[in-house]
mmCIF file of C-alpha atoms and ligand atoms in Angstrom:
data_model
loop_
_atom_site.group_PDB
_atom_site.id
_atom_site.type_symbol
_atom_site.label_atom_id
_atom_site.label_comp_id
_atom_site.label_asym_id
_atom_site.label_seq_id
_atom_site.Cartn_x
_atom_site.Cartn_y
_atom_site.Cartn_z
ATOM 1 C CA MET A 11 121.140 97.603 85.930
ATOM 2 C CA PRO A 12 117.883 97.308 84.010
ATOM 3 C CA GLN A 13 117.947 94.368 81.812
ATOM 4 C CA ASN A 14 118.276 95.912 78.192
ATOM 5 C CA ALA A 15 120.097 99.249 79.512
ATOM 6 C CA THR A 16 123.204 97.950 77.755
ATOM 7 C CA THR A 17 121.246 97.871 74.353
ATOM 8 C CA ASP A 18 120.125 101.309 74.443
ATOM 9 C CA ASP A 19 122.009 103.971 73.306
ATOM 10 C CA PRO A 20 124.308 104.953 76.158
ATOM 11 C CA ARG A 21 124.249 108.988 75.590
ATOM 12 C CA ARG A 22 120.103 109.214 75.191
ATOM 13 C CA LEU A 23 120.214 106.397 78.501
ATOM 14 C CA ALA A 24 122.006 109.132 80.154
ATOM 15 C CA GLU A 25 119.692 111.431 79.320
ATOM 16 C CA PHE A 26 117.096 110.088 79.678
ATOM 17 C CA GLU A 27 118.530 109.103 83.555
ATOM 18 C CA ALA A 28 119.058 113.398 84.079
ATOM 19 C CA ARG A 29 115.916 114.236 82.946
ATOM 20 C CA ILE A 30 114.282 111.516 86.071
ATOM 21 C CA ALA A 31 116.977 112.960 88.072
ATOM 22 C CA ARG A 32 115.353 116.218 88.118
ATOM 23 C CA CYS A 33 112.194 115.628 88.516
ATOM 24 C CA LYS A 34 111.111 115.697 85.102
ATOM 25 C CA THR A 35 108.366 114.091 83.548
ATOM 26 C CA ILE A 36 108.805 111.620 80.548
ATOM 27 C CA GLU A 37 106.358 111.769 77.629
ATOM 28 C CA PRO A 38 105.046 110.036 75.119
ATOM 29 C CA LYS A 39 106.733 111.695 72.552
ATOM 30 C CA ASP A 40 110.004 111.455 74.665
ATOM 31 C CA TRP A 41 112.892 108.840 74.025
ATOM 32 C CA MET A 42 113.034 106.041 76.430
ATOM 33 C CA PRO A 43 114.869 102.777 77.219
ATOM 34 C CA GLU A 44 112.076 99.917 75.856
ATOM 35 C CA ARG A 45 112.158 98.065 79.418
ATOM 36 C CA TYR A 46 111.099 100.928 80.577
ATOM 37 C CA ARG A 47 108.335 102.019 78.019
ATOM 38 C CA LYS A 48 108.221 97.535 78.559
ATOM 39 C CA GLN A 49 107.461 98.319 82.937
ATOM 40 C CA LEU A 50 104.829 100.851 82.126
ATOM 41 C CA ILE A 51 102.691 99.012 79.973
ATOM 42 C CA ARG A 52 102.995 95.746 82.445
ATOM 43 C CA MET A 53 101.532 97.446 84.969
ATOM 44 C CA MET A 54 99.354 100.346 84.262
ATOM 45 C CA SER A 55 97.530 97.589 81.920
ATOM 46 C CA GLN A 56 97.123 95.220 84.809
ATOM 47 C CA HIS A 57 95.917 98.547 86.639
ATOM 48 C CA ALA A 58 93.548 99.572 84.772
ATOM 49 C CA HIS A 59 92.544 96.095 84.452
ATOM 50 C CA SER A 60 91.871 96.363 87.813
ATOM 51 C CA GLU A 61 89.505 99.288 88.577
ATOM 52 C CA VAL A 62 87.465 97.508 85.672
ATOM 53 C CA VAL A 63 87.577 94.112 87.720
ATOM 54 C CA GLY A 64 87.407 95.840 90.944
ATOM 55 C CA MET A 65 83.616 97.072 90.222
ATOM 56 C CA LEU A 66 82.211 93.547 89.845
ATOM 57 C CA PRO A 67 82.239 92.826 94.211
ATOM 58 C CA GLU A 68 80.717 95.851 94.231
ATOM 59 C CA GLY A 69 78.464 96.033 91.872
ATOM 60 C CA ASN A 70 76.971 92.749 93.406
ATOM 61 C CA TRP A 71 75.970 94.772 95.873
ATOM 62 C CA ILE A 72 73.576 97.609 93.903
ATOM 63 C CA THR A 73 70.545 96.468 93.941
ATOM 64 C CA ARG A 74 70.797 95.311 97.572
ATOM 65 C CA ALA A 75 72.334 98.322 99.303
ATOM 66 C CA PRO A 76 70.056 99.375 102.045
ATOM 67 C CA SER A 77 69.131 102.761 101.714
ATOM 68 C CA LEU A 78 68.657 104.990 98.759
ATOM 69 C CA ARG A 79 71.314 107.439 99.470
ATOM 70 C CA ARG A 80 74.028 103.860 100.055
ATOM 71 C CA LYS A 81 72.291 102.898 96.481
ATOM 72 C CA MET A 82 73.628 105.936 95.004
ATOM 73 C CA GLY A 83 76.960 106.248 96.654
ATOM 74 C CA LEU A 84 78.027 103.087 95.313
ATOM 75 C CA LEU A 85 76.331 103.176 92.147
ATOM 76 C CA ALA A 86 78.591 106.647 91.579
ATOM 77 C CA LYS A 87 81.579 104.524 92.844
ATOM 78 C CA VAL A 88 81.677 101.492 90.719
ATOM 79 C CA GLN A 89 81.083 104.078 88.229
ATOM 80 C CA ASP A 90 83.530 105.595 89.455
ATOM 81 C CA GLU A 91 85.714 102.465 88.899
ATOM 82 C CA ALA A 92 84.668 102.780 84.675
ATOM 83 C CA GLY A 93 85.902 105.501 84.553
ATOM 84 C CA HIS A 94 89.416 104.924 85.885
ATOM 85 C CA GLY A 95 89.994 102.311 83.846
ATOM 86 C CA LEU A 96 89.709 104.353 80.939
ATOM 87 C CA TYR A 97 92.592 107.141 81.947
ATOM 88 C CA ILE A 98 94.982 104.337 82.351
ATOM 89 C CA TYR A 99 93.743 102.692 79.310
ATOM 90 C CA CYS A 100 93.978 105.534 77.594
ATOM 91 C CA SER A 101 97.827 106.831 79.494
ATOM 92 C CA THR A 102 98.585 103.041 78.135
ATOM 93 C CA GLU A 103 97.534 103.660 74.255
ATOM 94 C CA THR A 104 100.703 106.656 74.860
ATOM 95 C CA LEU A 105 102.851 103.580 74.390
ATOM 96 C CA GLY A 106 102.587 102.882 71.929
ATOM 97 C CA VAL A 107 99.988 99.587 72.988
ATOM 98 C CA ASP A 108 96.269 98.703 71.543
ATOM 99 C CA ARG A 109 93.766 98.767 74.252
ATOM 100 C CA ASN A 110 91.839 95.925 72.644
ATOM 101 C CA ASP A 111 94.890 94.280 72.695
ATOM 102 C CA LEU A 112 95.623 95.043 76.549
ATOM 103 C CA ILE A 113 92.030 93.781 77.224
ATOM 104 C CA GLN A 114 91.872 90.634 75.163
ATOM 105 C CA GLN A 115 94.587 89.551 77.365
ATOM 106 C CA LEU A 116 92.558 89.949 80.624
ATOM 107 C CA LEU A 117 89.944 88.061 79.036
ATOM 108 C CA ALA A 118 91.886 85.491 77.448
ATOM 109 C CA GLY A 119 93.467 84.883 81.357
ATOM 110 C CA THR A 120 96.828 85.977 80.668
ATOM 111 C CA ALA A 121 96.916 89.152 82.057
ATOM 112 C CA LYS A 122 96.929 89.956 85.827
ATOM 113 C CA TYR A 123 95.295 92.119 87.446
ATOM 114 C CA SER A 124 95.128 92.898 91.810
ATOM 115 C CA SER A 125 94.405 89.940 93.994
ATOM 116 C CA ILE A 126 91.952 91.422 96.199
ATOM 117 C CA PHE A 127 88.858 91.539 93.769
ATOM 118 C CA ASN A 128 89.301 87.412 93.546
ATOM 119 C CA TYR A 129 87.571 87.349 97.369
ATOM 120 C CA PRO A 130 83.642 87.285 97.493
ATOM 121 C CA THR A 131 81.453 90.492 98.950
ATOM 122 C CA LEU A 132 78.764 88.085 101.587
ATOM 123 C CA THR A 133 77.486 90.965 103.876
ATOM 124 C CA TRP A 134 76.734 94.584 103.014
ATOM 125 C CA ALA A 135 79.562 95.453 105.595
ATOM 126 C CA ASP A 136 82.036 94.136 102.708
ATOM 127 C CA ILE A 137 81.051 97.154 100.573
ATOM 128 C CA GLY A 138 81.972 99.495 104.210
ATOM 129 C CA ALA A 139 85.774 97.475 104.349
ATOM 130 C CA ILE A 140 86.409 97.510 100.392
ATOM 131 C CA GLY A 141 85.788 101.164 100.545
ATOM 132 C CA TRP A 142 87.493 101.419 103.907
ATOM 133 C CA LEU A 143 90.299 98.876 103.105
ATOM 134 C CA VAL A 144 91.313 98.280 99.873
ATOM 135 C CA ASP A 145 90.158 102.470 98.581
ATOM 136 C CA GLY A 146 92.501 102.985 101.590
ATOM 137 C CA ALA A 147 95.231 100.385 100.379
ATOM 138 C CA ALA A 148 95.108 102.432 96.812
ATOM 139 C CA ILE A 149 95.580 105.991 97.517
ATOM 140 C CA VAL A 150 98.096 104.845 100.276
ATOM 141 C CA ASN A 151 100.292 103.419 96.325
ATOM 142 C CA GLN A 152 98.611 105.591 93.886
ATOM 143 C CA THR A 153 99.378 109.034 95.768
ATOM 144 C CA MET A 154 102.662 107.712 95.645
ATOM 145 C CA LEU A 155 102.046 107.359 91.918
ATOM 146 C CA ALA A 156 100.838 110.642 91.166
ATOM 147 C CA LYS A 157 104.050 111.336 91.467
ATOM 148 C CA ALA A 158 105.621 109.342 88.572
ATOM 149 C CA SER A 159 107.876 110.171 86.095
ATOM 150 C CA TYR A 160 105.845 109.347 82.976
ATOM 151 C CA GLY A 161 103.511 112.161 82.584
ATOM 152 C CA PRO A 162 100.214 110.450 81.284
ATOM 153 C CA TYR A 163 100.400 107.736 84.081
ATOM 154 C CA ALA A 164 101.244 110.422 86.746
ATOM 155 C CA ARG A 165 98.150 112.776 85.889
ATOM 156 C CA ALA A 166 95.541 109.950 85.759
ATOM 157 C CA MET A 167 96.742 109.402 89.275
ATOM 158 C CA VAL A 168 96.046 112.842 90.389
ATOM 159 C CA ARG A 169 92.172 112.744 89.416
ATOM 160 C CA ILE A 170 91.386 109.544 90.491
ATOM 161 C CA CYS A 171 93.525 110.081 93.751
ATOM 162 C CA LYS A 172 91.006 112.212 94.624
ATOM 163 C CA GLU A 173 87.873 110.333 93.594
ATOM 164 C CA GLU A 174 89.082 107.429 95.538
ATOM 165 C CA ASN A 175 88.906 110.017 98.728
ATOM 166 C CA PHE A 176 85.869 109.434 98.750
ATOM 167 C CA HIS A 177 85.008 106.246 97.813
ATOM 168 C CA LYS A 178 86.931 105.631 101.257
ATOM 169 C CA ARG A 179 85.457 108.298 103.039
ATOM 170 C CA GLN A 180 81.287 106.337 102.331
ATOM 171 C CA GLY A 181 83.537 102.930 103.101
ATOM 172 C CA PHE A 182 84.573 104.089 106.438
ATOM 173 C CA GLU A 183 81.234 106.162 107.382
ATOM 174 C CA ILE A 184 79.926 102.645 106.397
ATOM 175 C CA MET A 185 81.986 100.888 109.188
ATOM 176 C CA THR A 186 81.413 103.549 111.313
ATOM 177 C CA THR A 187 77.642 103.280 111.427
ATOM 178 C CA LEU A 188 77.842 99.342 111.642
ATOM 179 C CA ALA A 189 80.414 99.373 114.265
ATOM 180 C CA GLY A 190 78.254 101.721 116.063
ATOM 181 C CA GLY A 191 75.000 100.176 115.554
ATOM 182 C CA THR A 192 73.493 96.470 117.373
ATOM 183 C CA ARG A 193 75.675 93.887 118.559
ATOM 184 C CA GLU A 194 74.688 91.968 115.090
ATOM 185 C CA GLN A 195 76.178 94.837 112.938
ATOM 186 C CA HIS A 196 79.259 95.225 114.808
ATOM 187 C CA ALA A 197 79.545 91.605 114.252
ATOM 188 C CA MET A 198 78.724 92.047 111.063
ATOM 189 C CA ALA A 199 81.547 94.945 110.815
ATOM 190 C CA GLN A 200 83.933 92.937 112.978
ATOM 191 C CA ASP A 201 83.490 89.956 110.318
ATOM 192 C CA ALA A 202 84.457 91.719 107.264
ATOM 193 C CA LEU A 203 87.299 93.605 108.657
ATOM 194 C CA ASP A 204 88.524 89.862 109.518
ATOM 195 C CA ARG A 205 88.126 88.573 106.255
ATOM 196 C CA TRP A 206 89.618 91.886 103.971
ATOM 197 C CA TRP A 207 92.227 92.601 106.431
ATOM 198 C CA TRP A 208 95.157 90.340 105.092
ATOM 199 C CA PRO A 209 94.318 90.478 101.192
ATOM 200 C CA SER A 210 94.393 94.356 101.419
ATOM 201 C CA LEU A 211 98.335 94.274 103.064
ATOM 202 C CA MET A 212 98.573 91.085 99.477
ATOM 203 C CA MET A 213 97.582 94.606 97.248
ATOM 204 C CA PHE A 214 100.514 96.059 97.964
ATOM 205 C CA GLY A 215 102.673 92.882 96.390
ATOM 206 C CA PRO A 216 105.549 90.424 97.768
ATOM 207 C CA ARG A 217 108.375 91.488 99.656
ATOM 208 C CA ASP A 218 110.603 93.702 98.064
ATOM 209 C CA LYS A 219 113.028 90.532 98.278
ATOM 210 C CA ASP A 220 110.851 88.974 96.105
ATOM 211 C CA SER A 221 109.811 91.291 94.282
ATOM 212 C CA PRO A 222 111.335 90.921 91.053
ATOM 213 C CA ASN A 223 110.245 94.364 88.692
ATOM 214 C CA SER A 224 111.160 96.864 91.643
ATOM 215 C CA ASP A 225 114.667 97.582 90.863
ATOM 216 C CA ASP A 226 114.150 99.196 87.245
ATOM 217 C CA LEU A 227 110.716 100.869 88.358
ATOM 218 C CA LEU A 228 112.246 102.636 91.427
ATOM 219 C CA ARG A 229 115.098 103.509 89.693
ATOM 220 C CA TRP A 230 113.192 105.051 86.987
ATOM 221 C CA LYS A 231 110.923 106.948 89.638
ATOM 222 C CA VAL A 232 107.921 104.863 88.651
ATOM 223 C CA LYS A 233 107.872 104.143 92.380
ATOM 224 C CA GLN A 234 108.784 106.090 94.714
ATOM 225 C CA LYS A 235 108.615 103.693 97.819
ATOM 226 C CA THR A 236 109.058 100.200 97.845
ATOM 227 C CA ASN A 237 106.372 97.327 98.097
ATOM 228 C CA ASP A 238 106.503 97.440 101.729
ATOM 229 C CA GLU A 239 107.081 100.657 102.553
ATOM 230 C CA LEU A 240 104.009 101.566 101.351
ATOM 231 C CA ARG A 241 101.887 98.447 103.260
ATOM 232 C CA GLN A 242 103.505 99.661 106.536
ATOM 233 C CA ARG A 243 102.310 103.318 105.809
ATOM 234 C CA PHE A 244 98.996 102.183 104.834
ATOM 235 C CA VAL A 245 99.104 99.436 108.542
ATOM 236 C CA ASN A 246 100.140 103.002 111.162
ATOM 237 C CA ILE A 247 96.927 104.561 109.040
ATOM 238 C CA THR A 248 94.846 101.715 109.425
ATOM 239 C CA VAL A 249 95.347 100.578 112.502
ATOM 240 C CA ALA A 250 94.176 104.311 114.291
ATOM 241 C CA GLN A 251 90.715 104.339 111.972
ATOM 242 C CA ALA A 252 90.291 100.770 113.065
ATOM 243 C CA MET A 253 90.463 101.086 116.709
ATOM 244 C CA ALA A 254 88.787 104.819 116.443
ATOM 245 C CA ILE A 255 85.206 103.358 115.869
ATOM 246 C CA ASP A 256 86.048 100.323 118.381
ATOM 247 C CA LEU A 257 86.878 97.320 116.074
ATOM 248 C CA THR A 258 90.426 94.996 116.781
ATOM 249 C CA ILE A 259 92.664 94.193 113.465
ATOM 250 C CA PRO A 260 92.795 90.592 113.291
ATOM 251 C CA ASP A 261 96.433 90.124 113.937
ATOM 252 C CA PRO A 262 97.378 89.357 117.414
ATOM 253 C CA ALA A 263 101.214 90.012 116.801
ATOM 254 C CA LEU A 264 100.308 93.607 115.826
ATOM 255 C CA LYS A 265 102.558 95.918 118.664
ATOM 256 C CA TYR A 266 103.803 99.696 118.328
ATOM 257 C CA ASN A 267 106.863 100.021 118.189
ATOM 258 C CA GLU A 268 108.362 102.890 120.381
ATOM 259 C CA ARG A 269 111.298 103.414 118.632
ATOM 260 C CA THR A 270 110.489 103.452 114.933
ATOM 261 C CA LYS A 271 107.041 104.362 115.918
ATOM 262 C CA ASP A 272 105.324 101.857 113.358
ATOM 263 C CA TRP A 273 102.385 99.014 114.018
ATOM 264 C CA GLU A 274 104.661 96.011 113.573
ATOM 265 C CA TYR A 275 102.215 93.468 111.833
ATOM 266 C CA GLY A 276 102.121 89.474 112.029
ATOM 267 C CA GLU A 277 103.369 87.438 109.004
ATOM 268 C CA ILE A 278 101.403 87.138 105.276
ATOM 269 C CA ASP A 279 100.033 84.136 104.144
ATOM 270 C CA TRP A 280 102.524 84.640 101.283
ATOM 271 C CA GLU A 281 100.958 81.043 100.221
ATOM 272 C CA GLU A 282 97.814 82.708 99.638
ATOM 273 C CA PHE A 283 98.922 85.489 97.946
ATOM 274 C CA TRP A 284 100.009 83.497 94.852
ATOM 275 C CA ARG A 285 97.914 80.882 94.406
ATOM 276 C CA VAL A 286 95.184 83.922 93.952
ATOM 277 C CA VAL A 287 98.026 85.697 91.666
ATOM 278 C CA ARG A 288 98.021 82.845 89.261
ATOM 279 C CA GLY A 289 94.662 82.176 89.262
ATOM 280 C CA ASN A 290 93.104 80.092 91.733
ATOM 281 C CA GLY A 291 91.171 82.318 94.720
ATOM 282 C CA PRO A 292 88.137 82.073 96.069
ATOM 283 C CA CYS A 293 86.533 83.619 93.066
ATOM 284 C CA ASN A 294 89.372 84.460 89.712
ATOM 285 C CA ARG A 295 87.002 81.720 87.911
ATOM 286 C CA GLU A 296 83.732 83.756 88.374
ATOM 287 C CA ARG A 297 85.260 86.864 87.674
ATOM 288 C CA LEU A 298 86.573 86.532 84.714
ATOM 289 C CA ALA A 299 83.494 85.041 83.402
ATOM 290 C CA ALA A 300 81.756 87.788 84.387
ATOM 291 C CA ARG A 301 84.231 90.264 82.609
ATOM 292 C CA ARG A 302 84.188 87.740 79.349
ATOM 293 C CA ARG A 303 80.352 87.889 79.364
ATOM 294 C CA ALA A 304 80.127 92.269 79.584
ATOM 295 C CA HIS A 305 82.833 92.157 76.805
ATOM 296 C CA ASP A 306 79.789 89.710 74.923
ATOM 297 C CA ASP A 307 77.215 91.335 75.942
ATOM 298 C CA GLY A 308 78.859 95.159 74.957
ATOM 299 C CA ALA A 309 78.892 93.556 71.134
ATOM 300 C CA TRP A 310 76.510 95.634 70.093
ATOM 301 C CA VAL A 311 77.511 98.508 71.820
ATOM 302 C CA ARG A 312 81.476 98.525 70.402
ATOM 303 C CA ALA A 313 79.868 97.960 66.327
ATOM 304 C CA ALA A 314 77.036 100.954 66.936
ATOM 305 C CA ALA A 315 80.425 103.354 68.163
ATOM 306 C CA GLU A 316 82.833 101.806 65.452
ATOM 307 C CA ALA A 317 80.037 102.468 62.634
ATOM 308 C CA TYR A 318 79.003 105.944 64.163
ATOM 309 C CA ALA A 319 83.211 106.526 63.864
ATOM 310 C CA ALA A 320 83.169 105.592 59.975
ATOM 311 C CA LYS A 321 80.415 107.230 59.350
ATOM 312 C CA HIS A 322 81.209 110.787 60.748
ATOM 313 C CA GLU A 323 85.183 110.707 61.539
ATOM 314 C CA PRO A 324 85.999 111.390 58.262
ATOM 315 C CA ALA A 325 83.326 114.696 58.190
ATOM 316 C CA ALA A 326 84.514 116.335 61.049
ATOM 317 C CA SER A 327 88.335 116.001 59.676
ATOM 318 C CA VAL A 328 87.388 117.672 56.411
ATOM 319 C CA ALA A 329 85.812 120.041 58.816
HETATM 320 N N1 LIG B 12 97.817 90.830 92.431
HETATM 321 O O1 LIG B 12 107.604 92.966 91.015
HETATM 322 P P1 LIG B 12 106.663 92.992 92.000
HETATM 323 C C1 LIG B 12 91.617 100.680 92.743
HETATM 324 C C2 LIG B 12 102.448 90.781 90.900
HETATM 325 S S1 LIG B 12 92.792 99.201 92.178
HETATM 326 C C3 LIG B 12 98.069 90.394 91.687
HETATM 327 O O2 LIG B 12 106.541 93.796 93.114
HETATM 328 P P2 LIG B 12 105.346 95.324 90.718
HETATM 329 C C4 LIG B 12 89.864 99.614 93.107
HETATM 330 C C5 LIG B 12 102.798 91.961 89.552
HETATM 331 O O3 LIG B 12 102.175 92.183 88.760
HETATM 332 C C6 LIG B 12 93.902 99.408 92.164
HETATM 333 N N2 LIG B 12 99.413 90.331 90.658
HETATM 334 O O4 LIG B 12 105.411 94.123 90.833
HETATM 335 C C7 LIG B 12 89.219 99.156 92.282
HETATM 336 C C8 LIG B 12 104.180 90.850 89.167
HETATM 337 O O5 LIG B 12 103.957 89.896 87.963
HETATM 338 P P3 LIG B 12 104.236 90.808 86.533
HETATM 339 C C9 LIG B 12 94.780 98.336 91.661
HETATM 340 C C10 LIG B 12 100.434 90.997 91.975
HETATM 341 O O6 LIG B 12 104.967 96.090 89.456
HETATM 342 C C11 LIG B 12 87.831 99.415 92.242
HETATM 343 C C12 LIG B 12 104.672 89.750 90.264
HETATM 344 O O7 LIG B 12 103.355 89.913 91.410
HETATM 345 N N3 LIG B 12 96.596 99.021 92.167
HETATM 346 O O8 LIG B 12 92.191 101.299 93.798
HETATM 347 O O9 LIG B 12 106.802 96.079 90.878
HETATM 348 C C13 LIG B 12 87.296 99.463 93.187
HETATM 349 C C14 LIG B 12 105.708 90.516 91.577
HETATM 350 O O10 LIG B 12 105.460 91.591 92.224
HETATM 351 C C15 LIG B 12 100.083 91.961 92.907
HETATM 352 C C16 LIG B 12 97.570 98.553 91.276
HETATM 353 O O11 LIG B 12 97.372 98.527 90.379
HETATM 354 C C17 LIG B 12 98.756 91.454 93.304
HETATM 355 N N4 LIG B 12 98.325 92.399 94.396
HETATM 356 O O12 LIG B 12 104.034 95.341 91.798
HETATM 357 C C18 LIG B 12 88.083 99.178 94.975
HETATM 358 C C19 LIG B 12 98.798 99.835 91.774
HETATM 359 N N5 LIG B 12 100.917 92.290 93.198
HETATM 360 O O13 LIG B 12 103.459 91.802 86.260
HETATM 361 C C20 LIG B 12 89.517 100.118 94.433
HETATM 362 C C21 LIG B 12 99.452 100.015 90.475
HETATM 363 C C22 LIG B 12 102.330 91.653 92.797
HETATM 364 O O14 LIG B 12 106.113 90.283 86.721
HETATM 365 N N6 LIG B 12 100.350 98.997 90.836
HETATM 366 N N7 LIG B 12 102.012 91.602 91.954
HETATM 367 O O15 LIG B 12 104.075 89.350 86.306
HETATM 368 C C23 LIG B 12 101.497 98.629 91.477
HETATM 369 O O16 LIG B 12 101.627 100.078 92.359
HETATM 370 C C24 LIG B 12 102.296 97.654 91.062
HETATM 371 O O17 LIG B 12 102.841 97.186 90.182
HETATM 372 C C25 LIG B 12 102.616 96.611 92.263
HETATM 373 C C26 LIG B 12 102.829 95.811 92.311
HETATM 374 C C27 LIG B 12 102.722 97.384 93.942
HETATM 375 C C28 LIG B 12 100.747 95.717 92.790
#
């Protein structure tokens, strides 16, 4: 049972759960248990932060993209990620929190964001690997979240998933080109897959038995599938794609199970996962420093926007 279900009015809680059971969305003005609201703020704000921090590893390659076409694709992708952050901050604000407070938590280093963005982008092939694997993992996760019980979050996911599909295709196209190129290019693609494979599996979160939030989220249909179920779905989709472009998944334990039709995979390094989540991954400090710098550099834009709003909003409301 969710932690504070007993402190909520039992009649309202029953109505709320009946609504979810009928697959009706919960909207901002509907009554909701405090625990549901808190879980959503936690998960959605982490998601918004991930989109914004996620711009950094790829942004690093915009000036070094190998052609104008690749540069335009990458620019559009990174800009999309900023948009995703904005949609999700907006939907989180419908739960009664202030976006500035959430951003302050990120800048103070007290908010989480996806572990995956704490790894470095060493070569151009990493841009292919991120689009293919990281956006590929995000699609698997977020297609399910597009059916989440909280309306504003679910609707944001519909649009985001459409854009993520484009991102995945541009990444897979880069990998296909490199894997089919010279011996050096093929090696570059394989090296990127070797470095991004395991962190991509970690994106889905801890094993189900170590996931403290899943009970609440599954019960209230924010999550429709568990962390392990989604991770398995991602592995099944991605192994076939790697084979199609002649790349090898860096997992000697990988094997197909004829009975379950799943690709079974080896043990994830959970120590590495928790190290990165707790702030000690290869790039955690660099990412936060870059976010803080960008926030400071943008102070004049916020001041100008606020001054504009102060000047024009009262007039707009009179009209
Ligand atoms: N990294 O109980 P659990 C993108 C934390 S960006 C860091 O299983 P839950 C893109 C978790 O927060 C897309 N922390 O949690 C952008 C919890 O800590 P707290 C990012 C992680 O919520 C740019 C604790 O571990 N996607 O697509 O049930 C370029 C225990 O975990 C991670 C989303 O944010 C992690 N990987 O499940 C390219 C999707 N995993 O809060 C691409 C939305 C777990 O209790 N989020 N933790 O202190 C979710 O679906 C779920 O929140 C998760 C975790 C599956 C991630």
